[in-house]
């Protein structure tokens, strides 16, 4: 098999993966998905049919069915980071007389994070069954835009309560559905949203703590070596004052795994920090990820209007009850009795 064929197979695989990820996120009609699907159709003429089927089955199993693969990857990444932190950063920092409580902070955060992870992955997110359907359908009112009364789930054969959605991964309808998280291998719904909230924030705090301690260790190494006041001679024999780029190169050559880990946890901290801010915004405004994405189709407004000239619906979030009550709802989901009060 020549290089061009291998390249086309690899490119088709990447494009198909992106398309399936977009579908998993509910963006079936996005411009990116349409573009990827078009490119995939073009590449399908040069990719063997059997290989296409095998790849599609593998990706479908990976991204459209419940799988422990991402959970195993999650655990492996944490083990790799903590292994490097323990065997190098912790030992060096201990020799440099860092405070013991500071060095133990990532382990304390890890214990809390693992506890939230287990609770989030094992807890019932709010699966709607025939026995609890009557009570769950009374909790939230239908807004008439995102959630219409009388819509029946064709798979579960039950009327969908407001704010619920059928999860194709778990093949069940979930009360106050947010999204299906492959990292915990479970849906995020009304009854485990608090665990996911704490899991996400503790994970971001863990990455930030390791990044801070590791950066402090490397800075301490530079200060003790007095390299900032030194100089070096380049390949042309000219002498230069030590610059940041030279320091980074020197640290990478001296502590390659530590510097690589630091870059990884800094990137993880930024990504998780942004996602935490987004989830905090959703919690404070009493929205789910599913509702936020669906509401983008209608725009945001303080009132619900139906314009006669184009019949354009403007969405209004009727579930928000104020910042404090919205945040409280995450940790104490409302019941039918509470809604009647």
mmCIF file of C-alpha atoms in Angstrom:
data_model
loop_
_atom_site.group_PDB
_atom_site.id
_atom_site.type_symbol
_atom_site.label_atom_id
_atom_site.label_comp_id
_atom_site.label_asym_id
_atom_site.label_seq_id
_atom_site.Cartn_x
_atom_site.Cartn_y
_atom_site.Cartn_z
ATOM 1 C CA UNK A 1 0.000 0.000 0.000
ATOM 2 C CA UNK A 2 1.571 3.333 -1.077
ATOM 3 C CA UNK A 3 1.927 6.497 0.991
ATOM 4 C CA UNK A 4 -0.938 8.349 -0.717
ATOM 5 C CA UNK A 5 -3.413 5.582 0.086
ATOM 6 C CA UNK A 6 -2.280 5.509 3.710
ATOM 7 C CA UNK A 7 -2.626 9.281 3.911
ATOM 8 C CA UNK A 8 -6.142 9.205 2.466
ATOM 9 C CA UNK A 9 -7.178 6.461 4.878
ATOM 10 C CA UNK A 10 -5.817 8.450 7.803
ATOM 11 C CA UNK A 11 -7.503 11.666 6.630
ATOM 12 C CA UNK A 12 -10.828 9.859 6.134
ATOM 13 C CA UNK A 13 -10.522 8.371 9.617
ATOM 14 C CA UNK A 14 -9.931 11.802 11.178
ATOM 15 C CA UNK A 15 -12.803 13.422 9.302
ATOM 16 C CA UNK A 16 -15.176 10.600 10.230
ATOM 17 C CA UNK A 17 -14.148 10.902 13.862
ATOM 18 C CA UNK A 18 -14.832 14.643 13.869
ATOM 19 C CA UNK A 19 -18.217 14.075 12.257
ATOM 20 C CA UNK A 20 -19.203 11.487 14.858
ATOM 21 C CA UNK A 21 -18.050 13.773 17.666
ATOM 22 C CA UNK A 22 -20.205 16.563 16.263
ATOM 23 C CA UNK A 23 -23.174 14.199 16.106
ATOM 24 C CA UNK A 24 -22.559 13.154 19.727
ATOM 25 C CA UNK A 25 -22.659 16.799 20.743
ATOM 26 C CA UNK A 26 -25.978 17.250 18.937
ATOM 27 C CA UNK A 27 -24.619 19.504 16.180
ATOM 28 C CA UNK A 28 -26.000 17.442 13.314
ATOM 29 C CA UNK A 29 -26.867 20.451 11.191
ATOM 30 C CA UNK A 30 -23.684 22.470 11.777
ATOM 31 C CA UNK A 31 -21.592 23.765 8.891
ATOM 32 C CA UNK A 32 -18.603 21.767 10.151
ATOM 33 C CA UNK A 33 -20.557 18.515 10.139
ATOM 34 C CA UNK A 34 -21.912 19.114 6.643
ATOM 35 C CA UNK A 35 -18.422 19.904 5.408
ATOM 36 C CA UNK A 36 -16.967 16.800 7.044
ATOM 37 C CA UNK A 37 -19.738 14.612 5.671
ATOM 38 C CA UNK A 38 -19.115 15.994 2.182
ATOM 39 C CA UNK A 39 -15.386 15.352 2.475
ATOM 40 C CA UNK A 40 -16.062 11.853 3.803
ATOM 41 C CA UNK A 41 -18.274 11.097 0.808
ATOM 42 C CA UNK A 42 -15.518 12.210 -1.563
ATOM 43 C CA UNK A 43 -12.899 10.114 0.248
ATOM 44 C CA UNK A 44 -15.239 7.116 0.261
ATOM 45 C CA UNK A 45 -14.553 6.667 -3.457
ATOM 46 C CA UNK A 46 -10.862 5.922 -2.811
ATOM 47 C CA UNK A 47 -11.188 4.085 0.527
ATOM 48 C CA UNK A 48 -11.968 0.348 0.372
ATOM 49 C CA UNK A 49 -15.585 -0.387 1.325
ATOM 50 C CA UNK A 50 -14.623 -3.062 3.825
ATOM 51 C CA UNK A 51 -12.294 -0.651 5.615
ATOM 52 C CA UNK A 52 -15.055 1.953 5.720
ATOM 53 C CA UNK A 53 -17.452 -0.489 7.364
ATOM 54 C CA UNK A 54 -14.907 -1.631 9.931
ATOM 55 C CA UNK A 55 -13.988 1.959 10.795
ATOM 56 C CA UNK A 56 -17.617 3.052 11.064
ATOM 57 C CA UNK A 57 -18.468 0.125 13.338
ATOM 58 C CA UNK A 58 -15.467 0.869 15.528
ATOM 59 C CA UNK A 59 -16.283 4.578 15.769
ATOM 60 C CA UNK A 60 -19.964 3.872 16.372
ATOM 61 C CA UNK A 61 -19.090 1.547 19.225
ATOM 62 C CA UNK A 62 -16.651 4.086 20.605
ATOM 63 C CA UNK A 63 -18.766 7.246 20.373
ATOM 64 C CA UNK A 64 -22.391 6.005 20.287
ATOM 65 C CA UNK A 65 -22.440 3.255 22.902
ATOM 66 C CA UNK A 66 -21.502 3.157 26.545
ATOM 67 C CA UNK A 67 -17.863 2.190 26.855
ATOM 68 C CA UNK A 68 -15.260 2.132 29.609
ATOM 69 C CA UNK A 69 -12.487 3.131 27.209
ATOM 70 C CA UNK A 70 -12.543 6.817 28.128
ATOM 71 C CA UNK A 71 -12.797 5.946 31.828
ATOM 72 C CA UNK A 72 -9.662 3.823 31.458
ATOM 73 C CA UNK A 73 -7.958 6.661 29.582
ATOM 74 C CA UNK A 74 -9.011 9.070 32.317
ATOM 75 C CA UNK A 75 -7.492 6.846 35.012
ATOM 76 C CA UNK A 76 -4.330 6.256 32.952
ATOM 77 C CA UNK A 77 -3.744 9.992 32.478
ATOM 78 C CA UNK A 78 -4.228 10.676 36.172
ATOM 79 C CA UNK A 79 -1.894 7.810 37.066
ATOM 80 C CA UNK A 80 0.776 9.128 34.684
ATOM 81 C CA UNK A 81 0.570 12.682 36.039
ATOM 82 C CA UNK A 82 0.563 11.626 39.679
ATOM 83 C CA UNK A 83 3.341 9.124 39.082
ATOM 84 C CA UNK A 84 5.566 11.839 37.661
ATOM 85 C CA UNK A 85 4.531 14.277 40.401
ATOM 86 C CA UNK A 86 5.296 11.742 43.136
ATOM 87 C CA UNK A 87 8.605 10.390 41.871
ATOM 88 C CA UNK A 88 10.171 13.656 40.752
ATOM 89 C CA UNK A 89 8.376 16.843 41.770
ATOM 90 C CA UNK A 90 7.425 15.736 45.278
ATOM 91 C CA UNK A 91 10.893 14.348 46.033
ATOM 92 C CA UNK A 92 12.738 17.421 44.745
ATOM 93 C CA UNK A 93 10.340 19.820 46.484
ATOM 94 C CA UNK A 94 10.785 17.914 49.735
ATOM 95 C CA UNK A 95 14.546 18.333 49.432
ATOM 96 C CA UNK A 96 14.016 22.049 48.765
ATOM 97 C CA UNK A 97 11.965 22.210 52.009
ATOM 98 C CA UNK A 98 8.571 23.033 50.514
ATOM 99 C CA UNK A 99 5.779 22.959 53.089
ATOM 100 C CA UNK A 100 4.399 19.441 53.526
ATOM 101 C CA UNK A 101 0.727 20.528 53.408
ATOM 102 C CA UNK A 102 1.349 22.223 50.062
ATOM 103 C CA UNK A 103 2.906 19.059 48.652
ATOM 104 C CA UNK A 104 0.029 16.924 49.950
ATOM 105 C CA UNK A 105 -2.658 19.240 48.520
ATOM 106 C CA UNK A 106 -2.851 17.443 45.109
ATOM 107 C CA UNK A 107 -3.405 14.111 46.881
ATOM 108 C CA UNK A 108 -6.229 15.564 48.985
ATOM 109 C CA UNK A 109 -7.825 17.009 45.871
ATOM 110 C CA UNK A 110 -7.378 13.657 44.111
ATOM 111 C CA UNK A 111 -9.245 11.864 46.903
ATOM 112 C CA UNK A 112 -12.149 14.298 46.627
ATOM 113 C CA UNK A 113 -12.120 14.122 42.841
ATOM 114 C CA UNK A 114 -12.185 10.320 42.799
ATOM 115 C CA UNK A 115 -15.055 10.319 45.289
ATOM 116 C CA UNK A 116 -17.083 12.670 43.073
ATOM 117 C CA UNK A 117 -16.116 10.635 40.011
ATOM 118 C CA UNK A 118 -17.431 7.415 41.537
ATOM 119 C CA UNK A 119 -20.645 9.067 42.726
ATOM 120 C CA UNK A 120 -21.210 10.708 39.342
ATOM 121 C CA UNK A 121 -20.591 7.550 37.354
ATOM 122 C CA UNK A 122 -22.594 5.246 39.645
ATOM 123 C CA UNK A 123 -25.527 7.504 40.538
ATOM 124 C CA UNK A 124 -28.873 7.379 38.764
ATOM 125 C CA UNK A 125 -28.946 10.578 36.651
ATOM 126 C CA UNK A 126 -32.741 10.596 36.604
ATOM 127 C CA UNK A 127 -33.767 7.752 34.340
ATOM 128 C CA UNK A 128 -37.459 8.070 33.475
ATOM 129 C CA UNK A 129 -39.429 4.878 33.938
ATOM 130 C CA UNK A 130 -43.130 4.047 33.856
ATOM 131 C CA UNK A 131 -43.212 4.025 37.652
ATOM 132 C CA UNK A 132 -41.795 7.552 38.126
ATOM 133 C CA UNK A 133 -43.029 9.139 34.884
ATOM 134 C CA UNK A 134 -46.233 10.544 36.395
ATOM 135 C CA UNK A 135 -44.367 12.391 39.154
ATOM 136 C CA UNK A 136 -41.472 13.641 36.993
ATOM 137 C CA UNK A 137 -43.751 15.078 34.317
ATOM 138 C CA UNK A 138 -45.259 17.438 36.931
ATOM 139 C CA UNK A 139 -41.991 18.986 38.110
ATOM 140 C CA UNK A 140 -41.240 21.339 35.201
ATOM 141 C CA UNK A 141 -43.675 23.243 33.006
ATOM 142 C CA UNK A 142 -43.450 23.036 29.217
ATOM 143 C CA UNK A 143 -42.066 26.260 27.731
ATOM 144 C CA UNK A 144 -43.706 25.668 24.361
ATOM 145 C CA UNK A 145 -40.448 26.264 22.480
ATOM 146 C CA UNK A 146 -37.754 23.797 23.485
ATOM 147 C CA UNK A 147 -40.198 21.443 25.177
ATOM 148 C CA UNK A 148 -43.639 20.767 23.765
ATOM 149 C CA UNK A 149 -46.398 18.957 25.593
ATOM 150 C CA UNK A 150 -47.513 15.674 24.068
ATOM 151 C CA UNK A 151 -44.204 14.705 22.438
ATOM 152 C CA UNK A 152 -43.706 10.951 22.817
ATOM 153 C CA UNK A 153 -40.301 9.280 22.851
ATOM 154 C CA UNK A 154 -40.439 6.637 20.081
ATOM 155 C CA UNK A 155 -37.942 4.415 21.908
ATOM 156 C CA UNK A 156 -39.301 4.566 25.463
ATOM 157 C CA UNK A 157 -42.915 4.963 24.277
ATOM 158 C CA UNK A 158 -43.636 7.605 26.924
ATOM 159 C CA UNK A 159 -44.453 11.299 26.804
ATOM 160 C CA UNK A 160 -41.304 13.325 27.345
ATOM 161 C CA UNK A 161 -41.390 15.455 30.514
ATOM 162 C CA UNK A 162 -40.170 19.034 30.131
ATOM 163 C CA UNK A 163 -36.345 19.364 30.202
ATOM 164 C CA UNK A 164 -35.875 15.653 29.496
ATOM 165 C CA UNK A 165 -34.139 14.034 26.544
ATOM 166 C CA UNK A 166 -33.573 10.547 25.240
ATOM 167 C CA UNK A 167 -29.915 9.476 25.494
ATOM 168 C CA UNK A 168 -28.824 7.350 22.541
ATOM 169 C CA UNK A 169 -25.852 6.056 24.555
ATOM 170 C CA UNK A 170 -27.922 4.671 27.422
ATOM 171 C CA UNK A 171 -31.141 4.150 25.423
ATOM 172 C CA UNK A 172 -33.221 5.826 28.145
ATOM 173 C CA UNK A 173 -34.916 9.175 28.712
ATOM 174 C CA UNK A 174 -33.249 11.270 31.417
ATOM 175 C CA UNK A 175 -34.906 13.858 33.651
ATOM 176 C CA UNK A 176 -33.363 17.361 33.265
ATOM 177 C CA UNK A 177 -30.876 15.964 30.775
ATOM 178 C CA UNK A 178 -27.617 17.889 30.446
ATOM 179 C CA UNK A 179 -25.353 15.651 28.357
ATOM 180 C CA UNK A 180 -23.799 12.209 28.243
ATOM 181 C CA UNK A 181 -20.246 12.342 29.616
ATOM 182 C CA UNK A 182 -17.974 9.669 28.173
ATOM 183 C CA UNK A 183 -15.350 10.384 30.857
ATOM 184 C CA UNK A 184 -17.661 9.153 33.628
ATOM 185 C CA UNK A 185 -19.554 6.761 31.332
ATOM 186 C CA UNK A 186 -22.918 8.080 32.465
ATOM 187 C CA UNK A 187 -25.539 10.679 31.652
ATOM 188 C CA UNK A 188 -25.566 13.941 33.578
ATOM 189 C CA UNK A 189 -29.095 14.633 34.753
ATOM 190 C CA UNK A 190 -31.061 16.072 37.644
ATOM 191 C CA UNK A 191 -29.899 13.602 40.289
ATOM 192 C CA UNK A 192 -26.148 13.494 39.620
ATOM 193 C CA UNK A 193 -25.547 17.035 38.328
ATOM 194 C CA UNK A 194 -24.185 18.045 41.740
ATOM 195 C CA UNK A 195 -21.613 15.253 41.631
ATOM 196 C CA UNK A 196 -20.546 16.232 38.112
ATOM 197 C CA UNK A 197 -20.316 19.876 39.189
ATOM 198 C CA UNK A 198 -18.009 18.983 42.094
ATOM 199 C CA UNK A 199 -16.092 16.456 39.984
ATOM 200 C CA UNK A 200 -15.359 19.029 37.306
ATOM 201 C CA UNK A 201 -14.272 21.761 39.711
ATOM 202 C CA UNK A 202 -12.124 19.395 41.794
ATOM 203 C CA UNK A 203 -10.457 18.119 38.607
ATOM 204 C CA UNK A 204 -9.641 21.673 37.532
ATOM 205 C CA UNK A 205 -8.354 22.467 41.034
ATOM 206 C CA UNK A 206 -6.181 19.330 40.998
ATOM 207 C CA UNK A 207 -4.593 20.277 37.675
ATOM 208 C CA UNK A 208 -4.063 23.860 38.862
ATOM 209 C CA UNK A 209 -2.450 22.699 42.126
ATOM 210 C CA UNK A 210 -0.001 20.369 40.350
ATOM 211 C CA UNK A 211 0.819 23.062 37.781
ATOM 212 C CA UNK A 212 1.447 25.656 40.505
ATOM 213 C CA UNK A 213 3.688 23.403 42.609
ATOM 214 C CA UNK A 214 5.634 22.186 39.569
ATOM 215 C CA UNK A 215 6.142 25.739 38.292
ATOM 216 C CA UNK A 216 7.245 26.851 41.766
ATOM 217 C CA UNK A 217 9.774 24.000 41.849
ATOM 218 C CA UNK A 218 11.277 24.941 38.473
ATOM 219 C CA UNK A 219 11.423 28.624 39.426
ATOM 220 C CA UNK A 220 13.175 27.675 42.665
ATOM 221 C CA UNK A 221 15.727 25.632 40.695
ATOM 222 C CA UNK A 222 16.451 28.624 38.451
ATOM 223 C CA UNK A 223 16.816 30.988 41.414
ATOM 224 C CA UNK A 224 19.124 28.672 43.326
ATOM 225 C CA UNK A 225 21.326 28.113 40.275
ATOM 226 C CA UNK A 226 21.629 31.897 39.784
ATOM 227 C CA UNK A 227 21.273 31.348 36.047
ATOM 228 C CA UNK A 228 19.346 34.592 35.519
ATOM 229 C CA UNK A 229 22.525 36.578 36.098
ATOM 230 C CA UNK A 230 24.688 34.321 33.940
ATOM 231 C CA UNK A 231 25.512 34.215 30.256
ATOM 232 C CA UNK A 232 26.077 31.653 27.534
ATOM 233 C CA UNK A 233 28.100 31.402 24.312
ATOM 234 C CA UNK A 234 26.240 30.524 21.117
ATOM 235 C CA UNK A 235 27.472 28.470 18.162
ATOM 236 C CA UNK A 236 29.139 31.529 16.608
ATOM 237 C CA UNK A 237 31.158 32.102 19.770
ATOM 238 C CA UNK A 238 29.225 35.199 20.828
ATOM 239 C CA UNK A 239 28.277 35.749 24.449
ATOM 240 C CA UNK A 240 24.640 36.459 25.347
ATOM 241 C CA UNK A 241 22.757 37.117 28.555
ATOM 242 C CA UNK A 242 20.473 34.307 29.649
ATOM 243 C CA UNK A 243 16.942 34.739 28.262
ATOM 244 C CA UNK A 244 13.650 33.010 28.962
ATOM 245 C CA UNK A 245 13.918 30.780 25.900
ATOM 246 C CA UNK A 246 17.353 29.578 27.000
ATOM 247 C CA UNK A 247 16.016 28.856 30.501
ATOM 248 C CA UNK A 248 13.114 26.838 29.095
ATOM 249 C CA UNK A 249 15.468 24.825 26.885
ATOM 250 C CA UNK A 250 17.835 24.219 29.797
ATOM 251 C CA UNK A 251 15.009 23.078 32.087
ATOM 252 C CA UNK A 252 13.602 20.821 29.391
ATOM 253 C CA UNK A 253 16.994 19.160 28.923
ATOM 254 C CA UNK A 254 17.486 18.822 32.689
ATOM 255 C CA UNK A 255 13.915 17.802 33.659
ATOM 256 C CA UNK A 256 12.266 16.686 30.381
ATOM 257 C CA UNK A 257 9.390 14.718 31.934
ATOM 258 C CA UNK A 258 8.661 17.414 34.515
ATOM 259 C CA UNK A 259 8.533 20.176 31.898
ATOM 260 C CA UNK A 260 6.351 18.042 29.613
ATOM 261 C CA UNK A 261 3.992 17.290 32.495
ATOM 262 C CA UNK A 262 3.863 20.986 33.401
ATOM 263 C CA UNK A 263 2.850 21.919 29.858
ATOM 264 C CA UNK A 264 0.161 19.238 29.870
ATOM 265 C CA UNK A 265 -1.373 20.248 33.227
ATOM 266 C CA UNK A 266 -1.260 23.959 32.316
ATOM 267 C CA UNK A 267 -3.197 23.218 29.123
ATOM 268 C CA UNK A 268 -5.576 20.995 31.095
ATOM 269 C CA UNK A 269 -6.073 23.743 33.678
ATOM 270 C CA UNK A 270 -6.975 26.289 30.987
ATOM 271 C CA UNK A 271 -9.407 23.933 29.227
ATOM 272 C CA UNK A 272 -11.043 22.731 32.438
ATOM 273 C CA UNK A 273 -11.137 26.277 33.817
ATOM 274 C CA UNK A 274 -13.029 27.492 30.757
ATOM 275 C CA UNK A 275 -15.420 24.537 30.953
ATOM 276 C CA UNK A 276 -15.950 25.174 34.677
ATOM 277 C CA UNK A 277 -16.865 28.804 33.932
ATOM 278 C CA UNK A 278 -19.338 27.629 31.299
ATOM 279 C CA UNK A 279 -20.930 25.126 33.694
ATOM 280 C CA UNK A 280 -21.098 27.742 36.434
ATOM 281 C CA UNK A 281 -22.882 30.063 34.017
ATOM 282 C CA UNK A 282 -25.365 27.292 33.178
ATOM 283 C CA UNK A 283 -25.952 26.566 36.866
ATOM 284 C CA UNK A 284 -26.493 30.231 37.765
ATOM 285 C CA UNK A 285 -28.959 30.699 34.904
ATOM 286 C CA UNK A 286 -30.682 27.324 35.425
ATOM 287 C CA UNK A 287 -29.880 25.897 32.025
ATOM 288 C CA UNK A 288 -28.538 22.578 30.845
ATOM 289 C CA UNK A 289 -26.002 22.097 28.064
ATOM 290 C CA UNK A 290 -28.776 20.583 25.962
ATOM 291 C CA UNK A 291 -31.060 23.587 26.526
ATOM 292 C CA UNK A 292 -28.265 26.107 25.938
ATOM 293 C CA UNK A 293 -27.417 24.595 22.568
ATOM 294 C CA UNK A 294 -31.051 24.250 21.471
ATOM 295 C CA UNK A 295 -31.844 27.823 22.559
ATOM 296 C CA UNK A 296 -29.147 29.182 20.184
ATOM 297 C CA UNK A 297 -31.562 28.436 17.324
ATOM 298 C CA UNK A 298 -34.057 30.953 18.666
ATOM 299 C CA UNK A 299 -31.803 33.595 20.199
ATOM 300 C CA UNK A 300 -32.225 35.048 23.686
ATOM 301 C CA UNK A 301 -34.827 37.516 24.861
ATOM 302 C CA UNK A 302 -36.433 38.657 28.062
ATOM 303 C CA UNK A 303 -39.879 37.909 26.680
ATOM 304 C CA UNK A 304 -41.388 35.228 24.492
ATOM 305 C CA UNK A 305 -42.796 36.688 21.297
ATOM 306 C CA UNK A 306 -44.258 35.279 18.134
ATOM 307 C CA UNK A 307 -43.736 37.736 15.304
ATOM 308 C CA UNK A 308 -46.626 37.594 12.839
ATOM 309 C CA UNK A 309 -44.633 38.459 9.708
ATOM 310 C CA UNK A 310 -42.220 35.517 9.871
ATOM 311 C CA UNK A 311 -43.542 33.510 12.812
ATOM 312 C CA UNK A 312 -40.053 33.581 14.354
ATOM 313 C CA UNK A 313 -39.961 32.250 17.909
ATOM 314 C CA UNK A 314 -37.759 34.027 20.443
ATOM 315 C CA UNK A 315 -36.776 31.799 23.327
ATOM 316 C CA UNK A 316 -37.126 32.770 26.978
ATOM 317 C CA UNK A 317 -35.729 30.718 29.842
ATOM 318 C CA UNK A 318 -38.741 30.199 32.115
ATOM 319 C CA UNK A 319 -36.860 27.954 34.553
ATOM 320 C CA UNK A 320 -34.548 30.580 36.039
ATOM 321 C CA UNK A 321 -35.542 31.587 39.586
ATOM 322 C CA UNK A 322 -32.632 33.805 40.556
ATOM 323 C CA UNK A 323 -28.960 33.077 41.109
ATOM 324 C CA UNK A 324 -29.241 31.550 44.572
ATOM 325 C CA UNK A 325 -32.285 29.374 43.827
ATOM 326 C CA UNK A 326 -30.767 28.243 40.531
ATOM 327 C CA UNK A 327 -27.568 27.146 42.244
ATOM 328 C CA UNK A 328 -29.562 25.468 45.003
ATOM 329 C CA UNK A 329 -31.485 23.467 42.418
ATOM 330 C CA UNK A 330 -28.260 21.766 41.312
ATOM 331 C CA UNK A 331 -27.646 20.355 44.783
ATOM 332 C CA UNK A 332 -31.295 19.812 45.699
ATOM 333 C CA UNK A 333 -33.419 18.953 42.652
ATOM 334 C CA UNK A 334 -37.080 20.011 43.039
ATOM 335 C CA UNK A 335 -39.831 17.475 43.668
ATOM 336 C CA UNK A 336 -43.529 17.639 42.880
ATOM 337 C CA UNK A 337 -44.344 18.734 46.441
ATOM 338 C CA UNK A 338 -41.815 21.571 46.306
ATOM 339 C CA UNK A 339 -43.187 22.824 42.999
ATOM 340 C CA UNK A 340 -46.732 23.039 44.400
ATOM 341 C CA UNK A 341 -45.643 25.274 47.279
#
